[in-house]
Short mmCIF file of C-alpha atoms in Angstrom, two decimals:
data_model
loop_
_atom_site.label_atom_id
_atom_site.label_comp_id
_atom_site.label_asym_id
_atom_site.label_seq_id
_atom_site.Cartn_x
_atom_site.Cartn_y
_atom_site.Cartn_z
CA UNK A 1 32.40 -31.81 -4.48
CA UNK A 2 28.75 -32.81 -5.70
CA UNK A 3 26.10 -32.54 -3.69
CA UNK A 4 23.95 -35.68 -3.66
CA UNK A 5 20.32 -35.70 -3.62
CA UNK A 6 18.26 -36.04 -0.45
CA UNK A 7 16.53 -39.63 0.44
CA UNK A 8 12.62 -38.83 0.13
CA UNK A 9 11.94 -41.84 1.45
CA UNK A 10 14.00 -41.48 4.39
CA UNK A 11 12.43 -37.82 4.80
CA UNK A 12 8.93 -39.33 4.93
CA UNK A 13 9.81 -41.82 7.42
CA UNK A 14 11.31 -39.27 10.04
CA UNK A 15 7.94 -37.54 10.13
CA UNK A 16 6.96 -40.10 11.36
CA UNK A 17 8.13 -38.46 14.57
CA UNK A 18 5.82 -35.86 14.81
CA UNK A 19 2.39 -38.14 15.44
CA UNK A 20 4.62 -40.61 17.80
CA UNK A 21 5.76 -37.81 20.09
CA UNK A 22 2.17 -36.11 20.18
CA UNK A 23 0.61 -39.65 20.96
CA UNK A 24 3.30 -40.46 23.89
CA UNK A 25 3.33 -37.63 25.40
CA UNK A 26 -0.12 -38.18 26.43
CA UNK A 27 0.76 -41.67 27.86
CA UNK A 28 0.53 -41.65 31.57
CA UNK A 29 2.78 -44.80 31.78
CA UNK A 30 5.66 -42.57 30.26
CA UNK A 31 5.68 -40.82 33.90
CA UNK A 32 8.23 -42.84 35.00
CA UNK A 33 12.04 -42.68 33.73
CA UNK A 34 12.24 -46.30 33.21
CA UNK A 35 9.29 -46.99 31.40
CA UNK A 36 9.89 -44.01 29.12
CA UNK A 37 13.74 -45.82 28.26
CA UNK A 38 12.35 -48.80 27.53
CA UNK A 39 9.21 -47.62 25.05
CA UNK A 40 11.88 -45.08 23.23
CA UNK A 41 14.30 -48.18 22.52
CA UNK A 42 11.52 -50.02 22.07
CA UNK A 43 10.38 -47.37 19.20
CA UNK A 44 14.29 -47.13 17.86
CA UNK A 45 14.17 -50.90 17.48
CA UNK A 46 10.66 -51.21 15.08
CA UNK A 47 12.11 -48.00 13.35
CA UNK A 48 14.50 -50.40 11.99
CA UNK A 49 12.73 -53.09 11.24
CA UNK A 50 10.31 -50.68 9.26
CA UNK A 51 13.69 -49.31 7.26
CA UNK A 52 15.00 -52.66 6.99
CA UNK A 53 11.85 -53.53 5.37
CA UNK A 54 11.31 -50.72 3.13
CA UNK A 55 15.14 -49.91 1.70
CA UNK A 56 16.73 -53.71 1.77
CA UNK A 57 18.51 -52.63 -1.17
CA UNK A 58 20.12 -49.94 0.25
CA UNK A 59 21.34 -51.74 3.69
CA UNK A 60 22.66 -54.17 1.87
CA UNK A 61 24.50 -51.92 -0.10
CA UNK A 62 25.67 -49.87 3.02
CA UNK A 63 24.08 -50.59 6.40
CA UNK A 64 24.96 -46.99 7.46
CA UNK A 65 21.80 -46.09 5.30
CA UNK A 66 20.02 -47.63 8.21
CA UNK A 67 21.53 -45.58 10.59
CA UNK A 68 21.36 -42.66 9.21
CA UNK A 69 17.68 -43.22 8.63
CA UNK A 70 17.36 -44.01 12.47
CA UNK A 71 19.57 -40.75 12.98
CA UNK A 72 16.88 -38.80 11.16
CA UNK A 73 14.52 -39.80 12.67
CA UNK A 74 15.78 -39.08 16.22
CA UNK A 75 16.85 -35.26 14.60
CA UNK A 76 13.13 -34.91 13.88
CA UNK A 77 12.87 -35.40 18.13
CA UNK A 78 15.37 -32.92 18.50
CA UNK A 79 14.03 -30.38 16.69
CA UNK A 80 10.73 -30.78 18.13
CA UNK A 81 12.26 -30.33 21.97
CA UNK A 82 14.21 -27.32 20.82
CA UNK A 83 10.76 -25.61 19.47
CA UNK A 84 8.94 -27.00 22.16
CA UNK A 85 11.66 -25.54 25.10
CA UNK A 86 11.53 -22.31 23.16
CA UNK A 87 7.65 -22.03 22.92
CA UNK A 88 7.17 -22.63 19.25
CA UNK A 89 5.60 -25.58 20.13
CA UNK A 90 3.60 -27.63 22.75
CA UNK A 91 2.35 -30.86 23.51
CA UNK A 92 4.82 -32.96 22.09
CA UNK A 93 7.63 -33.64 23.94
CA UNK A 94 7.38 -32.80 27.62
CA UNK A 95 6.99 -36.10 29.05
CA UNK A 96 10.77 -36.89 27.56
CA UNK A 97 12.31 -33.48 28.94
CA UNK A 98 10.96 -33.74 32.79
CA UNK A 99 11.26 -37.25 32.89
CA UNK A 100 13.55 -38.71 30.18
CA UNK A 101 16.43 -36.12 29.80
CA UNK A 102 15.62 -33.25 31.81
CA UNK A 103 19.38 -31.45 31.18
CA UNK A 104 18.03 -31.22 27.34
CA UNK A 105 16.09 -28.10 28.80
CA UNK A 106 19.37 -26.43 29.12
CA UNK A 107 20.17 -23.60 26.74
CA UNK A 108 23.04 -26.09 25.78
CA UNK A 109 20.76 -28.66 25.60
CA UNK A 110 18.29 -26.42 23.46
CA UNK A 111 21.41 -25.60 20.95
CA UNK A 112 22.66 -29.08 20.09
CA UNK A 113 19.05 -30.04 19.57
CA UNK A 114 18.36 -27.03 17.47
CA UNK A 115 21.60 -28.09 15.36
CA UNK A 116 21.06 -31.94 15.71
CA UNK A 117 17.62 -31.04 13.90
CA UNK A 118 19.08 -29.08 11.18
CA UNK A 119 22.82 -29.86 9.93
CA UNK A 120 22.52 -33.50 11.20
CA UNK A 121 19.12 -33.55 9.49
CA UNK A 122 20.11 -32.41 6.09
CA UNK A 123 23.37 -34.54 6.29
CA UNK A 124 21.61 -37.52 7.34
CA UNK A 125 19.17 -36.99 4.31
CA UNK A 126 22.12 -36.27 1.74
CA UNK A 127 23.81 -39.51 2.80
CA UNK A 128 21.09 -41.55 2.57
CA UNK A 129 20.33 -40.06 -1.02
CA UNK A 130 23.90 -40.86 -1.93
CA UNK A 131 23.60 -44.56 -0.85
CA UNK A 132 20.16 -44.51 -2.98
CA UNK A 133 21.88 -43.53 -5.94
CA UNK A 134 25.07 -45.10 -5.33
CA UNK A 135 27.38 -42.04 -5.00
CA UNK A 136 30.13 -40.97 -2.53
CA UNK A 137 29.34 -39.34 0.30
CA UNK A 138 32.96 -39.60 2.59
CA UNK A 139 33.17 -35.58 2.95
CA UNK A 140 29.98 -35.07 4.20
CA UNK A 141 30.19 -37.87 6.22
CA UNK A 142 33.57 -36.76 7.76
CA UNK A 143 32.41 -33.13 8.93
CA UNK A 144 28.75 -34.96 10.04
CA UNK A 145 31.39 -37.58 12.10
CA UNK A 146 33.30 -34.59 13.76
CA UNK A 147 30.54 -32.43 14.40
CA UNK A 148 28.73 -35.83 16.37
CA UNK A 149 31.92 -36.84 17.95
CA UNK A 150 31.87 -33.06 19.28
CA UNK A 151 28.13 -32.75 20.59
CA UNK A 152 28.93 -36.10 22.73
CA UNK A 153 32.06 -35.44 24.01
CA UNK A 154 31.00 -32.14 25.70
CA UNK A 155 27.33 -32.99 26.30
CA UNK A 156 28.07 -36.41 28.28
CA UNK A 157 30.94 -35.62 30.45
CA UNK A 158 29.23 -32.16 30.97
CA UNK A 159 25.14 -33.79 32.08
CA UNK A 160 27.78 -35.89 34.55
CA UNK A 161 29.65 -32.88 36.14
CA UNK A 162 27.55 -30.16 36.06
CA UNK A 163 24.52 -29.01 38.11
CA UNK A 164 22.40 -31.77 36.82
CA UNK A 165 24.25 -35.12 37.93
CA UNK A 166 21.56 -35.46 39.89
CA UNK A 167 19.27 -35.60 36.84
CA UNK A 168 20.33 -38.84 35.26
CA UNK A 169 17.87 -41.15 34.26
CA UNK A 170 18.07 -44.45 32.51
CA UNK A 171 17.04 -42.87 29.04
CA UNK A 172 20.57 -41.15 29.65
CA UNK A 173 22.22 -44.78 29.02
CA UNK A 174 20.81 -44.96 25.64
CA UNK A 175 23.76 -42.82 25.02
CA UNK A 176 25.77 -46.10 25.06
CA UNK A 177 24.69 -47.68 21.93
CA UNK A 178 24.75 -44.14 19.81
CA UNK A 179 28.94 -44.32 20.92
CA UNK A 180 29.36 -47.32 19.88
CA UNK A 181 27.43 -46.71 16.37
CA UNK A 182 28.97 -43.47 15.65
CA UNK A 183 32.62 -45.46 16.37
CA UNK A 184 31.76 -48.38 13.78
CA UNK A 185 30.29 -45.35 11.41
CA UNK A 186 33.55 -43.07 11.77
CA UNK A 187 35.16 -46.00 10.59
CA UNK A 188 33.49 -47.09 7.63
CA UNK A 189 33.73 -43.59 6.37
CA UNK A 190 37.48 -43.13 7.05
CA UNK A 191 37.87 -46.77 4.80
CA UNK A 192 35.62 -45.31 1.87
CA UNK A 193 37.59 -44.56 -1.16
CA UNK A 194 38.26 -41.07 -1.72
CA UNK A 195 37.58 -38.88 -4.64
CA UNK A 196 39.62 -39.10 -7.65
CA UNK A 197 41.46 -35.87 -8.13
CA UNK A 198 42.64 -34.11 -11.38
CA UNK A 199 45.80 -32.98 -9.78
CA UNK A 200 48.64 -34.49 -12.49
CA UNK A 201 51.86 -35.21 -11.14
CA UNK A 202 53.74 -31.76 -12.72
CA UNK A 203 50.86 -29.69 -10.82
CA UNK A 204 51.50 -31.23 -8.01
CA UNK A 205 55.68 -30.56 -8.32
CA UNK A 206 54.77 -27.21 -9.27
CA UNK A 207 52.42 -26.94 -6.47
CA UNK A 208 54.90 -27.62 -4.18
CA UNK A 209 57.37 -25.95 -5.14
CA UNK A 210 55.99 -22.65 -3.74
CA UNK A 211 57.08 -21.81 -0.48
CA UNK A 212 54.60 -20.43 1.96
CA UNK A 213 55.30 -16.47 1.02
CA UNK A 214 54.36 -17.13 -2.73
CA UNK A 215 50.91 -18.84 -1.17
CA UNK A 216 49.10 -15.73 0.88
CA UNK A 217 46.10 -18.05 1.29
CA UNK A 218 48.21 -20.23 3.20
CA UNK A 219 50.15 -17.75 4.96
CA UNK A 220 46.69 -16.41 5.90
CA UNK A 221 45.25 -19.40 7.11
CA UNK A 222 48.72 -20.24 9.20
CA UNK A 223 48.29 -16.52 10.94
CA UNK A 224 44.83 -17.70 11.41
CA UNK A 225 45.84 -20.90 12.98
CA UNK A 226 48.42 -19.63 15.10
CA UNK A 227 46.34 -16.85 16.65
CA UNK A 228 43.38 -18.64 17.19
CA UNK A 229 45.59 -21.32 18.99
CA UNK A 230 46.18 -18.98 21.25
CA UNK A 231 42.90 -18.14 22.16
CA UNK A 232 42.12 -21.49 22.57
CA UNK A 233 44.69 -21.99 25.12
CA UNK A 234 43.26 -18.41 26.83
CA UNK A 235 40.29 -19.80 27.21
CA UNK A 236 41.34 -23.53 28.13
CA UNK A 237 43.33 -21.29 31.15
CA UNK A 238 40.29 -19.63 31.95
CA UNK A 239 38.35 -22.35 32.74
CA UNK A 240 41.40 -23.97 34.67
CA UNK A 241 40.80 -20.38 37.22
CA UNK A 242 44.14 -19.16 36.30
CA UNK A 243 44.83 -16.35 39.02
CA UNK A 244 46.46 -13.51 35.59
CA UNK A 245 44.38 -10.31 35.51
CA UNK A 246 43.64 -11.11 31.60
CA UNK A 247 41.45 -14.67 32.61
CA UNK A 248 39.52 -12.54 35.47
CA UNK A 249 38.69 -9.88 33.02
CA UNK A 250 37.53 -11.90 30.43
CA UNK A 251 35.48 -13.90 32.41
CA UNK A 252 33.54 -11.53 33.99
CA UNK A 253 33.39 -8.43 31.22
CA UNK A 254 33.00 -11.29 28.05
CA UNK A 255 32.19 -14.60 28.97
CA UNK A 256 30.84 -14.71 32.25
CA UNK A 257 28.87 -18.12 30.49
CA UNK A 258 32.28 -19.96 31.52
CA UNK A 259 31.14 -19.90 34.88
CA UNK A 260 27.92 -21.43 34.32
CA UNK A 261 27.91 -24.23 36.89
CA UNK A 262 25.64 -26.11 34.21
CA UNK A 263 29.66 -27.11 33.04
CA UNK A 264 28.89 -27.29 29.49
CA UNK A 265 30.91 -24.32 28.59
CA UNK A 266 33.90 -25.49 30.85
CA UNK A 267 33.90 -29.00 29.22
CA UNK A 268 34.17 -26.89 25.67
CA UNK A 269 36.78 -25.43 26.60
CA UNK A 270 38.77 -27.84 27.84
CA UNK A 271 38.04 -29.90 24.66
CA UNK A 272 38.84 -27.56 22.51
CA UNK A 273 42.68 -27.07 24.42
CA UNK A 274 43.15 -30.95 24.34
CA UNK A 275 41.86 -31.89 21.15
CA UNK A 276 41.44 -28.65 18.62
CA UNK A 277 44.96 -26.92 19.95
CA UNK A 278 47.22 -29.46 18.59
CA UNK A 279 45.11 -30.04 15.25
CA UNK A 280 45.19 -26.21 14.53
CA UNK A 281 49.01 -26.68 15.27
CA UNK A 282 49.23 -29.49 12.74
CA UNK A 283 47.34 -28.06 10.42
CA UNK A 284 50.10 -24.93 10.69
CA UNK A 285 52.58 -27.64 9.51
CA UNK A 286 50.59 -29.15 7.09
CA UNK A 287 50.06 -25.79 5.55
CA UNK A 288 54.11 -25.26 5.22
CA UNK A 289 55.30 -28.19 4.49
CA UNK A 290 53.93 -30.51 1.23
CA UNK A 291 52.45 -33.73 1.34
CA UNK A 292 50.61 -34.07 4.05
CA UNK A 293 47.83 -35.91 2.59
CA UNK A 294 46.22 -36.80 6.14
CA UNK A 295 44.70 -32.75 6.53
CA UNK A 296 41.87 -32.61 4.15
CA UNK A 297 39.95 -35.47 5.83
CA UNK A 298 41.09 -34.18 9.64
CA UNK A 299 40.28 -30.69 8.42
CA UNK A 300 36.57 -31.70 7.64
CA UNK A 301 36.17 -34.00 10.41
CA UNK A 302 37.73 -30.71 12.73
CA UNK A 303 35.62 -27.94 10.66
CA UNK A 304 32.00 -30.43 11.60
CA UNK A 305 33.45 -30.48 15.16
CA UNK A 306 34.37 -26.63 15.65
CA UNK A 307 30.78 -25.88 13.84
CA UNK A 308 29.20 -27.37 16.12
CA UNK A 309 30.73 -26.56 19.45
CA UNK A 310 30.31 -22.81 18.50
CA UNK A 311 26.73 -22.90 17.39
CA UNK A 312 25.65 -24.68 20.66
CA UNK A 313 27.84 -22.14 22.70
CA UNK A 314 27.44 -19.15 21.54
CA UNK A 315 23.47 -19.99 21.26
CA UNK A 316 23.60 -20.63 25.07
CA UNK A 317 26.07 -17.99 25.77
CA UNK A 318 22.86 -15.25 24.90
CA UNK A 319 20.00 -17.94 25.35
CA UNK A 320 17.30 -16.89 27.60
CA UNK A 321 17.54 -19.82 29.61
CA UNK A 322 20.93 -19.34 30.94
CA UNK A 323 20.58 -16.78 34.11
CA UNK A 324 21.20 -13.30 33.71
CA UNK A 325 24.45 -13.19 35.41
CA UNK A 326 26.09 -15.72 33.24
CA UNK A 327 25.20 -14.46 30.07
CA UNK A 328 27.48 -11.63 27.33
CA UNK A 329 27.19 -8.44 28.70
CA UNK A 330 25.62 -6.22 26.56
CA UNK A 331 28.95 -3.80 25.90
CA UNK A 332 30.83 -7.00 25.19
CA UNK A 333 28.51 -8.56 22.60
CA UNK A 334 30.05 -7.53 19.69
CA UNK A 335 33.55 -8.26 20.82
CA UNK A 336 31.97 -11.87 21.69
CA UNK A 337 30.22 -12.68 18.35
CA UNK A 338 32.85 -11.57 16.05
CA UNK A 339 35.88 -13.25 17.97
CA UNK A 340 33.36 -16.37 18.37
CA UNK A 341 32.39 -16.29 14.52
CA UNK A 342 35.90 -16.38 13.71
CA UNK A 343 36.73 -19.07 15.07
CA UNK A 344 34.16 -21.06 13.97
CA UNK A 345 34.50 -19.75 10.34
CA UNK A 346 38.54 -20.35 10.49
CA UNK A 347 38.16 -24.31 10.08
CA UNK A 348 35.39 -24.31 7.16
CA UNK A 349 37.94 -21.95 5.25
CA UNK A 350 41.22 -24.20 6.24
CA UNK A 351 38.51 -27.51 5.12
CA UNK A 352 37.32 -25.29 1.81
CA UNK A 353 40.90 -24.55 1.04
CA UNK A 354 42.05 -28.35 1.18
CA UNK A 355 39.15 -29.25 -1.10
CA UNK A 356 39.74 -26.88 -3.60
CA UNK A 357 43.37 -27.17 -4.42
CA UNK A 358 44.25 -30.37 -3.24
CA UNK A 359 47.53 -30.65 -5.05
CA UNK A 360 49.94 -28.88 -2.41
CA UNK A 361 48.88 -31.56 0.10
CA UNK A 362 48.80 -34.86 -2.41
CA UNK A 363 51.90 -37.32 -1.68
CA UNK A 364 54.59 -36.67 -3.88
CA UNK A 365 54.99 -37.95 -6.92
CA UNK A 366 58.16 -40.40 -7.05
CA UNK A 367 61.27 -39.19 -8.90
CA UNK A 368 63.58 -40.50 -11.26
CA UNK A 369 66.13 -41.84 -8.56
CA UNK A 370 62.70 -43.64 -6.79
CA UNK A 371 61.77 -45.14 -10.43
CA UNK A 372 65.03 -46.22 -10.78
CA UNK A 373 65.43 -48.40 -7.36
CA UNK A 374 62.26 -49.62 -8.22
CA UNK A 375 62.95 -51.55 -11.30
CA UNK A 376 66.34 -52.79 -9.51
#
């Protein structure tokens, strides 16, 4: 898969951030919750009429350049609340954190920024620079789509149930329009073309041909899949206070961060028994049987989710900011980190695999009996 080039442009423009968050947080009208919602989608709003503007070219070509410029932008933000919540920086974003989106000063909300400013940064720039030079872009766009469906599907329900329902402020409902952008973005990715392969249609009958025992990758990556399905439903049981010895031992001598009434952690869990168990049991199939030509794209879109999830909770698992009582114990740490790493590791391999030898999972090529009902 190439790598396309990052958007300069694009780049400059999100810096753009860093004077506009220093200058507002000195505003005194941002003090209250509902003036600070409507000057931030006030902001969003000229930020597109300034990319609009600049890259006309490029929208009209693919309006999700304008998003993802937007998106950068906002990542910039992120980044600077993360530094700013872990004292690597001051003055710039305060005003947003007490009175915006206060649960952001979570060691939750500290990871997903940390991670929204990073990966989502550098994706947002490498898409952009593949619109600009008229290149695909659908991979990285499906593991960026996972690993944003992830962040708002635990981070939403979980500022709702946990300790800071209390907390919500309009700039919370800005939330709505990012939903409905990523939904129209997920789907003009899914509907882009996808890479021509190389595969010809005797490598792919060759390919698979080979039963699972004659492909130890596979086999490896189905042991994978099956073990770390169960763990996922461990921990989705866990969460649920099943009364077994093993779900009271865990969660007080490994991850006593599933108690965190913050609920972040439960949320993950839970999302990852609904939504990740039956995709790592699919994948399982997909991985035996040939033709399944639906798991590279779900594998990326899974491996961007799993990332993502893990980052934010093991981050927060060991963060400073979550009390003492809730974080690893120190004789469990290593236990915790490697079993943790794993698992987020497991879905980038399974999404690395699918990309590299395509072939086992390409439809079929039609045989001679198929040819032969066609022409009839």
């Amino acid at each position: 898969m190439d790598i396309p080039p990052l958007a300069g442009k694009i780049a400059a423009l999100s810096l753009g951030a860093l004077p506009w968050s220093y200058a507002l947080n000195h505003v005194s009208a941002l003090s209250h919750p509902l003036g600070l919602a409507l000057v931030s989608a006030l902001i969003l709003g000229l930020l597109f009429v300034a990319i609009y503007s600049l890259s006309p070219g490029e929208i009209y070509y693919d309006p999700l350049y304008a998003v993802f410029a937007v998106f950068a932008f906002t990542s910039v933000v992120d980044l600077l609340i993360a530094l700013q919540e872990d004292g690597y920086a001051v003055g710039f974003m305060e005003f947003f954190t007490k009175e915006g989106e206060p649960y952001l000063r979570t060691a939750h909300g500290v990871f997903i920024c940390y991670w929204d400013g990073t990966v989502h940064y550098l994706l947002y720039l490498a898409m952009a620079g593949a619109i600009h030079r008229r290149k695909r872009y659908r991979n990285l766009g499906l593991y960026w789509l996972g690993s944003f469906i992830m962040s708002i599907l635990v981070f939403l329900p979980g500022n709702i149930l946990g300790k800071y329902s209390s907390e919500i402020r309009p700039a919370f409902f800005l939330a709505i329009p990012y939903v409905l952008v990523l939904c129209w973005a997920g789907t003009r990715v899914f509907n882009q073309s996808r890479a021509p392969t190389c595969c010809t249609a005797d490598v792919v009958q060759e390919e698979q041909r080979k039963g699972i025992l004659r492909r130890p990758v596979d086999l490896a990556l189905v042991i994978y899949l099956t073990l770390a399905g169960f763990f996922t439903l461990f921990r989705g049981l866990v969460v649920l206070d099943c009364p077994t010895d093993a779900c009271f031992v865990y969660i007080y001598q490994y991850e006593p961060y599933l108690q965190d009434p913050v609920a972040y952690p439960k949320v993950q869990m839970l999302v990852y028994m609904f939504y990740v168990l039956p995709f790592f049991g699919l994948a399982a199939y997909a991985l035996i049987f040939p033709g399944c030509s639906w798991l590279p794209d779900w594998a990326l879109v899974f491996a961007g989710a799993v990332g993502q999830a893990q980052f934010s909770h093991m981050g927060a698992s060991m963060h400073v900011r979550t009390p003492f009582t809730y974080r690893v114990p120190d004789d469990a740490w290593a236990c915790f980190f490697g079993c943790n790493l794993l698992y987020a590791l497991g879905p980038h391999l399974l999404a690395f695999r699918c990309l590299w030898r395509p072939a086992f999972f390409l439809r079929p090529p039609p045989g001679p009996l198929d040819r032969h009902k066609k022409d009839h």
